Each structure stands twice: as C-alpha cells, then as structure tokens.
mmCIF file of C-alpha atoms and ligand atoms in Angstrom:
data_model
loop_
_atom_site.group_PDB
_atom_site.id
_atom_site.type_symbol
_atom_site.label_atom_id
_atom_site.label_comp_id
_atom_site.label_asym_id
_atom_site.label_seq_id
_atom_site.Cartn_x
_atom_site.Cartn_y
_atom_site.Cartn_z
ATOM 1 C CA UNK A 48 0.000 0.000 0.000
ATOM 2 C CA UNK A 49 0.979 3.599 -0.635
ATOM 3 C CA UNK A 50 2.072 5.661 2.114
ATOM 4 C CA UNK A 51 -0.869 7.640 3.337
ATOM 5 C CA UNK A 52 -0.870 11.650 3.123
ATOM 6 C CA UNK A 53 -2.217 12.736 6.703
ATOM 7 C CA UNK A 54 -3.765 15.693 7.885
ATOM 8 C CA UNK A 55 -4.312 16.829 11.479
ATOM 9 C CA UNK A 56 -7.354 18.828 11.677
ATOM 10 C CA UNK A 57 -6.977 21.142 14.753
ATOM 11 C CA UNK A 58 -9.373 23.514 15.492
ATOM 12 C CA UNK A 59 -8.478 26.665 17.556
ATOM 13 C CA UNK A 60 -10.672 29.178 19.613
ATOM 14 C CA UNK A 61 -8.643 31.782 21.172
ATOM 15 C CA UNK A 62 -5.934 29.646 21.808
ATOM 16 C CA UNK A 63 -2.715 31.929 21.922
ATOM 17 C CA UNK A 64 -1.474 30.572 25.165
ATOM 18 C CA UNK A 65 -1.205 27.254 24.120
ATOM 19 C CA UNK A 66 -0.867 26.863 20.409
ATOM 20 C CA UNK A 67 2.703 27.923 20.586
ATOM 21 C CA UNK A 68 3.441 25.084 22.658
ATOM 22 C CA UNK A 69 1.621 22.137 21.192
ATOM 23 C CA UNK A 70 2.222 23.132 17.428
ATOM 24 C CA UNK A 71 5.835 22.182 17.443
ATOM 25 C CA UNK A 72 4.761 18.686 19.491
ATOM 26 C CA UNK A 73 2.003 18.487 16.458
ATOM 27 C CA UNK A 74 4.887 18.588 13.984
ATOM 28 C CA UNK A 75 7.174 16.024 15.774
ATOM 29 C CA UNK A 76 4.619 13.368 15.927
ATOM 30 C CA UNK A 77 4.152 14.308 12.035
ATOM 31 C CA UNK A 78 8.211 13.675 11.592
ATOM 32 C CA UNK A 79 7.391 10.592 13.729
ATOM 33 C CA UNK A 80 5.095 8.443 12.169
ATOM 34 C CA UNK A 81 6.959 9.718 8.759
ATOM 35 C CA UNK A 82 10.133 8.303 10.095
ATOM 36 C CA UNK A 83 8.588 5.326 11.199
ATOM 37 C CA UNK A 84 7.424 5.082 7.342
ATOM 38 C CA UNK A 85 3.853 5.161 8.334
ATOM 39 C CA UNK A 86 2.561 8.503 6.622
ATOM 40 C CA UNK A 87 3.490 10.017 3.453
ATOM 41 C CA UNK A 88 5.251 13.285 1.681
ATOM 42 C CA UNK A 89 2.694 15.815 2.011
ATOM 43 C CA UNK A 90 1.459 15.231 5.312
ATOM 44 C CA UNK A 91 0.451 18.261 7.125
ATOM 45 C CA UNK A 92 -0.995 20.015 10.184
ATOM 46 C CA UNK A 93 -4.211 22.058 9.439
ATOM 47 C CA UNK A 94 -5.300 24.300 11.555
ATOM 48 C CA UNK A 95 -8.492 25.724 11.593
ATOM 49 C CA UNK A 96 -9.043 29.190 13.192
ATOM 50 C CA UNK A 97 -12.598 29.424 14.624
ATOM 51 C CA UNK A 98 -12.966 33.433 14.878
ATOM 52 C CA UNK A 99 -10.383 33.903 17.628
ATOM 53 C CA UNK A 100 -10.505 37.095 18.982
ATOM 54 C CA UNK A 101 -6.976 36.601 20.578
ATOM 55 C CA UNK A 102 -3.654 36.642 18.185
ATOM 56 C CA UNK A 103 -4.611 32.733 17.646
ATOM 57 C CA UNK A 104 -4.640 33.592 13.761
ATOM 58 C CA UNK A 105 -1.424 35.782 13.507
ATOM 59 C CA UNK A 106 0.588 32.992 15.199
ATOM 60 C CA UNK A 107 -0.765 30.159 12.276
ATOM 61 C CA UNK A 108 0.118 32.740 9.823
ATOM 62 C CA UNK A 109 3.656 32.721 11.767
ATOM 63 C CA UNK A 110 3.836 29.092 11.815
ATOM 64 C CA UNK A 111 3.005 28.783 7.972
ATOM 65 C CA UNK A 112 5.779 30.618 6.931
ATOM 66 C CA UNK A 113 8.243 28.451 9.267
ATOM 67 C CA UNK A 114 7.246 25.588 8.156
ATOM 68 C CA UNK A 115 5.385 24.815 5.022
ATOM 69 C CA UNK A 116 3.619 21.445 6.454
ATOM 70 C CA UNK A 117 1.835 24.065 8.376
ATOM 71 C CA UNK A 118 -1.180 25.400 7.261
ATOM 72 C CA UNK A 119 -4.422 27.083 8.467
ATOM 73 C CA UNK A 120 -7.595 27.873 7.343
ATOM 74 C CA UNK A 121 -9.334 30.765 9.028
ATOM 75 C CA UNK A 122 -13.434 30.589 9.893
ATOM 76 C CA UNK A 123 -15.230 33.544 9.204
ATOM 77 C CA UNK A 124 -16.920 34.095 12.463
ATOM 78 C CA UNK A 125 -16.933 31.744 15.904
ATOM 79 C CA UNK A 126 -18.932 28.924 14.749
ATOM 80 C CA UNK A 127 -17.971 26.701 17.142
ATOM 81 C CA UNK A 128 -15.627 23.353 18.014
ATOM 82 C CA UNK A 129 -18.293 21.437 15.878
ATOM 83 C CA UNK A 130 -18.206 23.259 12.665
ATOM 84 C CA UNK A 131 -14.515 24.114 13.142
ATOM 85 C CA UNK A 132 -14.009 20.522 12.766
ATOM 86 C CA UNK A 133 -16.242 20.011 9.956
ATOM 87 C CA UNK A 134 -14.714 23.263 8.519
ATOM 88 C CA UNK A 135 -11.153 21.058 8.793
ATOM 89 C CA UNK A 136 -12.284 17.958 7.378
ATOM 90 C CA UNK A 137 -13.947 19.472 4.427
ATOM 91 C CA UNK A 138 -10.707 21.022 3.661
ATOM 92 C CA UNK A 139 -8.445 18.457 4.220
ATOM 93 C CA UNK A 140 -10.876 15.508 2.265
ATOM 94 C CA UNK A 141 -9.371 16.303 -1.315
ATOM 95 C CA UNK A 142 -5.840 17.284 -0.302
ATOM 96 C CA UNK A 143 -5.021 14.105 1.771
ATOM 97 C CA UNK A 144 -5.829 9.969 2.876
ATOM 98 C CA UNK A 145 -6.109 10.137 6.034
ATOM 99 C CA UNK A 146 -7.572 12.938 8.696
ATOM 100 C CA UNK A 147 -6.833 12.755 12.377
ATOM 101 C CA UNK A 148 -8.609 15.367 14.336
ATOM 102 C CA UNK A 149 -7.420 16.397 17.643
ATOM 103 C CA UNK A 150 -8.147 19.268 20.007
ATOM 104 C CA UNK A 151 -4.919 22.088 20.042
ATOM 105 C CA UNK A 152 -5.167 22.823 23.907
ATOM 106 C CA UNK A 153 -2.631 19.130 24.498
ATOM 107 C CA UNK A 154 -5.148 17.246 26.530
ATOM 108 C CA UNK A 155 -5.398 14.292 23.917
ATOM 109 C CA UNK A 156 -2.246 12.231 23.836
ATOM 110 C CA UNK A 157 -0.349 12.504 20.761
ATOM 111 C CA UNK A 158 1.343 9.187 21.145
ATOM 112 C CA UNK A 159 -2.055 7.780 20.458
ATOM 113 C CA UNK A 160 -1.656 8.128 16.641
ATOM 114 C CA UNK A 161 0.610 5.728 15.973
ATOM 115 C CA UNK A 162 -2.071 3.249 17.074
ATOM 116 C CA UNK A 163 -4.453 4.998 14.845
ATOM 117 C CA UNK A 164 -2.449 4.957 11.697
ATOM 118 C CA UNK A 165 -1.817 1.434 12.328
ATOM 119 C CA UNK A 166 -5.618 0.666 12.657
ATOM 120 C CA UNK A 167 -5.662 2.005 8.973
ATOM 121 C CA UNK A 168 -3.191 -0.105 7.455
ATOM 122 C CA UNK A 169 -5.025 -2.554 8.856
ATOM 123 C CA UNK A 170 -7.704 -2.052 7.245
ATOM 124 C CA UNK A 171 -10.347 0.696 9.066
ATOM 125 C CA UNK A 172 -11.361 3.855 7.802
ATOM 126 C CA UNK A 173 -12.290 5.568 11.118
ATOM 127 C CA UNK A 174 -10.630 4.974 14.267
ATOM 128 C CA UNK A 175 -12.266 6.433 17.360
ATOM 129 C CA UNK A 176 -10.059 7.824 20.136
ATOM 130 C CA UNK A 177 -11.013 7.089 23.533
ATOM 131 C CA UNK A 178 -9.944 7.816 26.825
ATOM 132 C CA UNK A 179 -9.899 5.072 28.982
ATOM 133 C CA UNK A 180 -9.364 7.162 32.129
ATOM 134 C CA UNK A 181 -10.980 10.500 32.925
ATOM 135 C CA UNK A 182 -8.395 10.856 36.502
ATOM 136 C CA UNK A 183 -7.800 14.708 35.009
ATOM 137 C CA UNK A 184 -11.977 15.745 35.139
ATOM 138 C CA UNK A 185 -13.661 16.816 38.046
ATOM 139 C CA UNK A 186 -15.940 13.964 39.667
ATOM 140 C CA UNK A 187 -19.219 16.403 38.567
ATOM 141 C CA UNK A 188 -17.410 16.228 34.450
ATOM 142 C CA UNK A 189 -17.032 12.448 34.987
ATOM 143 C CA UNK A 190 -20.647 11.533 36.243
ATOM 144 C CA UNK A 191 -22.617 13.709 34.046
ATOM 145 C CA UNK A 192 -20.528 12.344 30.983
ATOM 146 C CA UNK A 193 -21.313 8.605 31.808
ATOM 147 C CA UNK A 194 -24.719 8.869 32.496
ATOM 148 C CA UNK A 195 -25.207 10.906 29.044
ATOM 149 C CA UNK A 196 -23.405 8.193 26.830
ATOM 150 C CA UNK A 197 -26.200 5.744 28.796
ATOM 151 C CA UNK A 198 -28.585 8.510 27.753
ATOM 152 C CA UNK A 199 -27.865 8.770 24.077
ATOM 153 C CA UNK A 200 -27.477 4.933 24.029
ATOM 154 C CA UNK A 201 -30.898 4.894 25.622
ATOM 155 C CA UNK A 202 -32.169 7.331 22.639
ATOM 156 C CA UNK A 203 -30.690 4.845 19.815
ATOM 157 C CA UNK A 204 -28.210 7.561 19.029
ATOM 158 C CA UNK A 205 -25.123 5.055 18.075
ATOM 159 C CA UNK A 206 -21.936 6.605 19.418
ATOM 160 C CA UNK A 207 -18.626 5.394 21.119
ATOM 161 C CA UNK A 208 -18.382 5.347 24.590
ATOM 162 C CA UNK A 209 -16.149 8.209 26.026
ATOM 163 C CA UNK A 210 -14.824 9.019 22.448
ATOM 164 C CA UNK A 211 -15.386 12.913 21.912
ATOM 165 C CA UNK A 212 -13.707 13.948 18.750
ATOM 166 C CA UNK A 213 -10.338 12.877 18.787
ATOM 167 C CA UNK A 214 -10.564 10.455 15.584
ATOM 168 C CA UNK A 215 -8.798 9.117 12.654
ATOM 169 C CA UNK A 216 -11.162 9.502 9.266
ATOM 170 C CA UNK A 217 -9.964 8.126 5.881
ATOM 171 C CA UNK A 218 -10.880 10.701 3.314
ATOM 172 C CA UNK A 219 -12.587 7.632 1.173
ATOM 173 C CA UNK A 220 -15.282 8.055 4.600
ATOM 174 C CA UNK A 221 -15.302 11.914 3.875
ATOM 175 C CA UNK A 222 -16.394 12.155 0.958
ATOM 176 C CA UNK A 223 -19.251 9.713 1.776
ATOM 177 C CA UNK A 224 -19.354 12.120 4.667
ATOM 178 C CA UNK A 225 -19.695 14.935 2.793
ATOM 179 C CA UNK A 226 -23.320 13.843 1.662
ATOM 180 C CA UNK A 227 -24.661 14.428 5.168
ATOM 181 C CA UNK A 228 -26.027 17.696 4.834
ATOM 182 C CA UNK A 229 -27.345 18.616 7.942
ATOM 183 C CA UNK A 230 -26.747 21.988 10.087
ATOM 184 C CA UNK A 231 -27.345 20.415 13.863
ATOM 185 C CA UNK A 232 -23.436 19.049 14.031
ATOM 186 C CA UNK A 233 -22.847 16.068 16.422
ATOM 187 C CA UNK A 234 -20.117 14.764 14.604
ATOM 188 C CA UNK A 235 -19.270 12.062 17.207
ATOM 189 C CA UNK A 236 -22.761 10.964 16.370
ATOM 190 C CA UNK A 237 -23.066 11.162 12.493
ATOM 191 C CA UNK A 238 -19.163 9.335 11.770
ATOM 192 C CA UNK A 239 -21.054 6.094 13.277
ATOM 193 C CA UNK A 240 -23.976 6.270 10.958
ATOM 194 C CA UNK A 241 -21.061 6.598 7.678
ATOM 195 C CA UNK A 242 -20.613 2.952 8.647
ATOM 196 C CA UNK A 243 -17.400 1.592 7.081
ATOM 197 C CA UNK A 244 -14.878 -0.900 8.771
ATOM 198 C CA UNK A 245 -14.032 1.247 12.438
ATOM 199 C CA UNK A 246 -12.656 0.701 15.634
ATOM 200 C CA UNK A 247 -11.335 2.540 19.130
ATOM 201 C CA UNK A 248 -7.641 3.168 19.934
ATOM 202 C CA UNK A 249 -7.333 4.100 24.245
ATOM 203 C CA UNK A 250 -5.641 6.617 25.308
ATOM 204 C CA UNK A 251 -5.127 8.874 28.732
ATOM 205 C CA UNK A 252 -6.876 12.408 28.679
ATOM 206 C CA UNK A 253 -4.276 14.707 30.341
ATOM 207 C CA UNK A 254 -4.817 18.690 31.628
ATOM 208 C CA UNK A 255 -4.968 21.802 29.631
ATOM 209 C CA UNK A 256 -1.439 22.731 29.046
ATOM 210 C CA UNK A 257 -2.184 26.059 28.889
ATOM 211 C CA UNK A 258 -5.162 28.282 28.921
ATOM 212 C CA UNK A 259 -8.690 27.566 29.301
ATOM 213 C CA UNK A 260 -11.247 25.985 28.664
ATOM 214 C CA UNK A 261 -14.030 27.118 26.191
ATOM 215 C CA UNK A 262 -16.330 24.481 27.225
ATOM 216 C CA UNK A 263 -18.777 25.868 30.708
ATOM 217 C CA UNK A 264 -21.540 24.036 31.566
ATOM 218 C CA UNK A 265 -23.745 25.973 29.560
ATOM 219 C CA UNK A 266 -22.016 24.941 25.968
ATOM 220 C CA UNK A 267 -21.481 21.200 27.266
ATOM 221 C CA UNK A 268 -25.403 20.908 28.435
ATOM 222 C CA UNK A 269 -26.540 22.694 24.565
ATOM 223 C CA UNK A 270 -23.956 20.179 22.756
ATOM 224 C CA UNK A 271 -25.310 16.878 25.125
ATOM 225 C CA UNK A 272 -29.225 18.631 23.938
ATOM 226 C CA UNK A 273 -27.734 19.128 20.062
ATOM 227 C CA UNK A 274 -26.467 14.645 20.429
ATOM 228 C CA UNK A 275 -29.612 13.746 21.553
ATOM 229 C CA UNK A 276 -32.450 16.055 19.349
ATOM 230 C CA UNK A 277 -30.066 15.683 16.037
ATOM 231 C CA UNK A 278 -30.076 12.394 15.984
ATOM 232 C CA UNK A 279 -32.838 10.647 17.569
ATOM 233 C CA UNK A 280 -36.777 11.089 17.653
ATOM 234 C CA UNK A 281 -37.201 9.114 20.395
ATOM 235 C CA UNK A 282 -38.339 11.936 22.433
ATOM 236 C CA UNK A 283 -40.868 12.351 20.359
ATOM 237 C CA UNK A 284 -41.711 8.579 20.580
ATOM 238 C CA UNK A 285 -41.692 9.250 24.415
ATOM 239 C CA UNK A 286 -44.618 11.541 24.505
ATOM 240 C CA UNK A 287 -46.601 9.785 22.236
ATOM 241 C CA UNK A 288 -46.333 7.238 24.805
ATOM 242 C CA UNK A 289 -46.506 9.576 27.589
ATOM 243 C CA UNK A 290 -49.531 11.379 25.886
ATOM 244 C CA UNK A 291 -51.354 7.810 25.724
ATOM 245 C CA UNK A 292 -50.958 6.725 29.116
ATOM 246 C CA UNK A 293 -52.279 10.133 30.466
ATOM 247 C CA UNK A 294 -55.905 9.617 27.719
ATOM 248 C CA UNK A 295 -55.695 6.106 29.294
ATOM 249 C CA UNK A 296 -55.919 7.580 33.363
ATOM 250 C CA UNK A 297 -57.824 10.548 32.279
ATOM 251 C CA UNK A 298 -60.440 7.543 31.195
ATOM 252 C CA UNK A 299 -60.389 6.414 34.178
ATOM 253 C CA UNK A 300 -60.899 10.080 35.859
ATOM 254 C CA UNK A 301 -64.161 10.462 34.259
ATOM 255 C CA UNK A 302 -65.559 6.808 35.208
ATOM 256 C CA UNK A 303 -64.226 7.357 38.806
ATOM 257 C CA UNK A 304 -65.861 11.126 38.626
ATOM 258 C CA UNK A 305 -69.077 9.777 37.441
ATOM 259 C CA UNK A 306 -69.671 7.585 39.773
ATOM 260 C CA UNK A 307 -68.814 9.967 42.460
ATOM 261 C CA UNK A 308 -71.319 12.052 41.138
ATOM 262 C CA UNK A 309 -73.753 9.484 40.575
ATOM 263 C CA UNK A 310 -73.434 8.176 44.454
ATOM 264 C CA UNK A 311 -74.457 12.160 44.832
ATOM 265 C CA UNK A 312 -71.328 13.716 46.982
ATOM 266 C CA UNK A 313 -69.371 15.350 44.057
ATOM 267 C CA UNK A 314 -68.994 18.944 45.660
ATOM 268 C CA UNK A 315 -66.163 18.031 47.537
ATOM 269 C CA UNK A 316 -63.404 17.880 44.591
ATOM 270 C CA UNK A 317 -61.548 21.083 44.434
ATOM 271 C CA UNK A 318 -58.340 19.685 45.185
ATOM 272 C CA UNK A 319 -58.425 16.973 42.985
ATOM 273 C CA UNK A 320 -59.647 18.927 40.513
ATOM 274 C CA UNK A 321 -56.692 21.443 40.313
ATOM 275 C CA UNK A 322 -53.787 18.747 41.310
ATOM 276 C CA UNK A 323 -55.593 17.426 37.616
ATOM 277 C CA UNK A 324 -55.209 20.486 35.833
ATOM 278 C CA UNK A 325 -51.926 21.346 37.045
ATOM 279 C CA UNK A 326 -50.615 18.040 35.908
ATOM 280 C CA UNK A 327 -52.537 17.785 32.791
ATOM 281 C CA UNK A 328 -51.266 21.425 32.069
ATOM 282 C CA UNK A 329 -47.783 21.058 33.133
ATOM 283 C CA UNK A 330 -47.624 17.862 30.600
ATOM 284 C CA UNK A 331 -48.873 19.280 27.749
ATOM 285 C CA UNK A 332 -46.615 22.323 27.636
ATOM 286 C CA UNK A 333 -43.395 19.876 28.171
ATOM 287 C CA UNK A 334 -44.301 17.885 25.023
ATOM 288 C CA UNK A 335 -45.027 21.142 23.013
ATOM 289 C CA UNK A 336 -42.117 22.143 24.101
ATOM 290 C CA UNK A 337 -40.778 19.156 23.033
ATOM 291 C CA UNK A 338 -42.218 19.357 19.721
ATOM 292 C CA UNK A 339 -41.089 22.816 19.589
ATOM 293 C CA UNK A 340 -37.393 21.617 19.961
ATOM 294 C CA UNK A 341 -37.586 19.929 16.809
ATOM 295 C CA UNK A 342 -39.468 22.647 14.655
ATOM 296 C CA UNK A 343 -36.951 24.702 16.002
ATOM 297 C CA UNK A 344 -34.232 22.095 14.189
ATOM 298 C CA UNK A 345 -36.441 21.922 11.095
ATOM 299 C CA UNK A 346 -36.453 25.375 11.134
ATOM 300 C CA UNK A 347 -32.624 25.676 10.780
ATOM 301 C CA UNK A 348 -32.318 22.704 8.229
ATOM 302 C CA UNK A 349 -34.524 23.832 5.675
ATOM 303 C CA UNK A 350 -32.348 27.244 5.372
ATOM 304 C CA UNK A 351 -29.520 25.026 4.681
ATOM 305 C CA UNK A 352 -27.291 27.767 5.787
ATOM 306 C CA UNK A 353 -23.698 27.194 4.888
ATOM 307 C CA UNK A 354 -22.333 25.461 8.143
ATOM 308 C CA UNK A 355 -18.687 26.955 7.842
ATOM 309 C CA UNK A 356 -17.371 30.129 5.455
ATOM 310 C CA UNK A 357 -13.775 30.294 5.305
ATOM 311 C CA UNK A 358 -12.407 33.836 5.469
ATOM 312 C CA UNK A 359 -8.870 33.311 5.165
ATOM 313 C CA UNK A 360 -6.122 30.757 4.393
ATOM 314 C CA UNK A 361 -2.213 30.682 4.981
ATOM 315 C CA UNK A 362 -1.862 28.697 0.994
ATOM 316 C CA UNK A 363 -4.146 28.609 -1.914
ATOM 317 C CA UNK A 364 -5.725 25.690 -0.322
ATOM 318 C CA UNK A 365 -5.470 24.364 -4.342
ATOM 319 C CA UNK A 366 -2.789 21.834 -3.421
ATOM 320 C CA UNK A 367 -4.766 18.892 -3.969
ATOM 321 C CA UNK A 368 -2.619 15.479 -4.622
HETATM 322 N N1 UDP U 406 -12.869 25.334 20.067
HETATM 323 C C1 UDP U 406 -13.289 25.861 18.845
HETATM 324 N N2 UDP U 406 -14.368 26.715 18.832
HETATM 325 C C2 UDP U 406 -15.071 27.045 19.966
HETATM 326 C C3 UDP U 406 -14.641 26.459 21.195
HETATM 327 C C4 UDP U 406 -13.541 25.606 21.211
HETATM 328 O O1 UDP U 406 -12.697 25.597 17.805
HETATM 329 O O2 UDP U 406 -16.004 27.825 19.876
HETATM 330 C C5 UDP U 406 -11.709 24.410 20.075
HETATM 331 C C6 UDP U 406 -10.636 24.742 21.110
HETATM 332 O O3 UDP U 406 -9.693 25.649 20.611
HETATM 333 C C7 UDP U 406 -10.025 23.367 21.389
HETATM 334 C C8 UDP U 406 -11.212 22.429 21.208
HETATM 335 O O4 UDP U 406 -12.180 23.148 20.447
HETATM 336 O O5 UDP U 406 -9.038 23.019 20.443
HETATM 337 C C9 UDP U 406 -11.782 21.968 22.517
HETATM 338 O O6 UDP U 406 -12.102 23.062 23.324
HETATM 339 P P1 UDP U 406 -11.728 23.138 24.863
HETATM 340 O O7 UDP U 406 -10.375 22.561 25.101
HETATM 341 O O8 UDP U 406 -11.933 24.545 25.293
HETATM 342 O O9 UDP U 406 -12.846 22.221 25.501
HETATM 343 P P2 UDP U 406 -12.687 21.069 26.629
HETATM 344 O O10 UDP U 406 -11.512 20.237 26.229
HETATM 345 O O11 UDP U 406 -12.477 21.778 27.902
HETATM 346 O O12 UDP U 406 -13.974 20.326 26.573
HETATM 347 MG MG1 MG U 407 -9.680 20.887 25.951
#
C-alpha cells in the first residue's frame, strides 16, 4: 500500500497561550510516524481558526511561513468546536488519505496516533479515540458524561463510549461524509452512521497545558441537547407514549368522577380537581415544548445555511494530490 498523506485537523478558539506550545509537538509526531514510514510526503498540520478574537490567527500565519507542512484555514466568524471541525475535514478531504482530528489545547495524547495509523493499514477507515481514564476531570465532568453516553445509548443515538472527537477519518469516509447535509453538528454521532470498517484506539486524557477551557456548563449541556435532538426522535416517541398513558388515566378520571357524582357527593373535589389540571397542564406544555425543539431544528435545516465560510487561508488551499 501507498504511504498515506495525513492531515491533522486542529481547530483553535482563542488559543494563543497554548498553540505555541503544542504546534511544534504536532509537527514532531508528524516527523514521527513519517520516520517510522507510516505517513506520506505531504502530510500536514491544518489548523483551523474558529474566529479567535486573541492573536490565535497571527501565530498560524507565523507558523506557515516556518514551516510549510503548516497550514491554516481561518473561519469567518466563531462557529464553534463542531463546525470548526467540519470546517477542517472538508478542507483536508481532497488534499489528503487520512484525517486525524485532535483538540490544540494538548489534553489528547499525541502518542495515540501511531495506534491509529496502524488501525488504517489494517484495514479501518475511522478509528475512534477514547480515553480510557478521565483521573484529570472533576468527579461532577465524569458523572454527568457517563450517564449521558447511557442517555444517548438509551435514545438509539449510536456513538462510542467516552470518544469525543479525537478520531482518525480516511478521506474515502469523507467524501461519503460529505453527503450528510445537515446543520445540527454532532459529529461524534453522524461518523457512526457513515458505517465503514471502524474501531477505538485508548488513550489517557491529560490537563490543559495552557489556557482555558471554552467548554462551561452551559455549551457542554446545549452540545449533550444538540447529540440527543439531532439524531434521535425518540423523544418524540416518548410523549406519544406519555400522551397515551395520560388519555388512558384521564379515562379512568371520568368513570371514577361519574360515579362519584352518581353516588351524589361530588362537591367536595376542588383539590383533585386542580392537582388534575396542574398536571394535565404542566404535561402538555413539556411535550409542546418538546415538539417545539424539533421545529426549532427543522427550522434551521430547511435554510440550509452554509455550516462553515472560510475567510482566510495561509496557501491557496489548491494543493490537492
Ligand atoms: N474550540 C473551537 N471553537 C469554539 C470552542 C472551542 O474551535 O467555539 C476548540 C478549542 O480551541 C479546542 C477544542 O475546540 O481546540 C476543545 O475546546 P476546549 O479545550 O476549550 O474544551 P474542553 O476540552 O475543555 O472540553
Ligand atoms: Mg480541551
């Protein structure tokens, strides 16, 4: 077999504190795996600016001209990790064999490429990295991330457990890939559905090594919302079922009421009566809501808004093999 071209897709939010430092450990894996004869002439490390606000951009323009197996492509606006990736891989698909993406803050170990290139020769076109210990997350990060795998399993959403988006992708998968239109990105999600001949490489999850994080609470509950609504209608499913079993008490409500009122004491009641409508009430506006979750999502699909616009880019981006 020919030696693949690779292409690590990193995307980059504000990320002048640490780029400097993992960049040159990016391009010494790269020498690496070439040394070890494992990737081909041509391989390269792609960054993708996602809007930084910070110098993140000026310092990929730096890199470029150091080195010419760095490039970068820079995102019109903050789109987020999601589309930054997609952004990368879209780029990368014509221009290379094999994609690895990896985050650019260091917390993914490196080392755990070698595996994943080896995975290909063997044979499989995406290989999911996953962290076999989470030691370096808080207990709170650890919990809520277990019992949302369960969760998405639970939905029928297919995805790896503990495998975020640290992944090798063959570009034969991307442009496969490529067909899945949709806006609502859970990448982690979709590769599964791609199908193709797959499998996991471990690896340790280690700190931040230098600035901070872009993920609060706040991002990490909307992405864990985006898994579940993108990809599953079970939800939906749910209150159907929900919606069924209430007709099938509220049945039973109105015989129970009508024989209270037939044995002739029905003016007590008032409590029952609103505890009802509370409940009844307080059901129906979850499911619209519900329902109104999804609109919202067809909403956004059917404008088939472009999901990424590049602004910038260090080369012509026309280097395609
Ligand atoms: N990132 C991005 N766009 C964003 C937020 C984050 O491209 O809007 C990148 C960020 O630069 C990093 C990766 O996504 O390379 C993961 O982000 P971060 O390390 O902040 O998240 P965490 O690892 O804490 O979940
Ligand atoms: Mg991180």
């Amino acid at each position: 077999m020919e030696k693949p071209i690779l292409y690590l897709v990193i995307p980059c939010y504000n990320e002048e504190a640490v780029l400097p430092i993992t960049a040159p450990m990016f391009l010494k894996k790269l020498d690496d795996l070439f040394a070890a004869g494992k990737i081909g002439v041509g391989s390269r490390i792609l960054f993708v600016d996602d809007g930084s606000k910070d110098g993140t951009w000026h310092i990929i323009e730096e890199l470029s001209k150091q080195d010419s197996r760095y490039c970068g492509i820079q995102q019109s606006r903050n789109r987020g990790h999601q589309n930054a990736v997609l952004a990368g891989l879209m780029e990368a698909k014509d221009r290379c064999d094999i994609t690895i993406s990896i985050d650019c803050d260091g917390q993914d170990d490196i080392n755990a490429m070698d595996a994943m290139v080896d995975a290909y020769w063997e044979g499989c076109e995406i290989v999911y990295g996953v962290r076999s210990r989470r030691d370096t997350d808080t207990f709170f990060k650890r919990f809520t991330a277990q019992t949302y795998y369960k969760l998405l399993r639970a939905m029928g959403v297919e995805t790896v457990y503990n495998h975020a988006d640290y992944r090798l992708v063959s570009s034969r998968v991307l442009q496969e890939f490529a067909s899945f239109r949709e806006v609502n990105l859970f990448l982690r999600g979709m590769f599964p559905l791609v199908g193709f001949k797959s499998t996991s490489v471990y690896y340790e999850r280690h700190e931040r090594l230098a600035g901070k994080s872009h993920y609060p609470l706040s991002k990490m509950l909307a992405l864990a919302f985006e898994g579940i609504t993108s990809l599953s209608v079970k939800p939906l499913h749910i209150i159907t079922g929900l919606g069924g079993f209430i007709a099938a008490l509220s049945f039973l409500g109105v015989v129970w009421s009508l024989i209270v009122a037939l044995m002739g004491n029905s003016v007590p009641g008032w409590a029952s009566m609103t505890c009802i409508i509370c409940f009844i009430g307080g059901v129906q506006l979850t499911c619209l809501g519900v329902i109104g979750e999804y609109i919202g999502k067809i909403y956004l699909e059917v404008k088939d808004r472009p999901r990424y616009i590049i602004s910038q880019r260090t080369d012509d981006g026309e280097e395609k093999k």
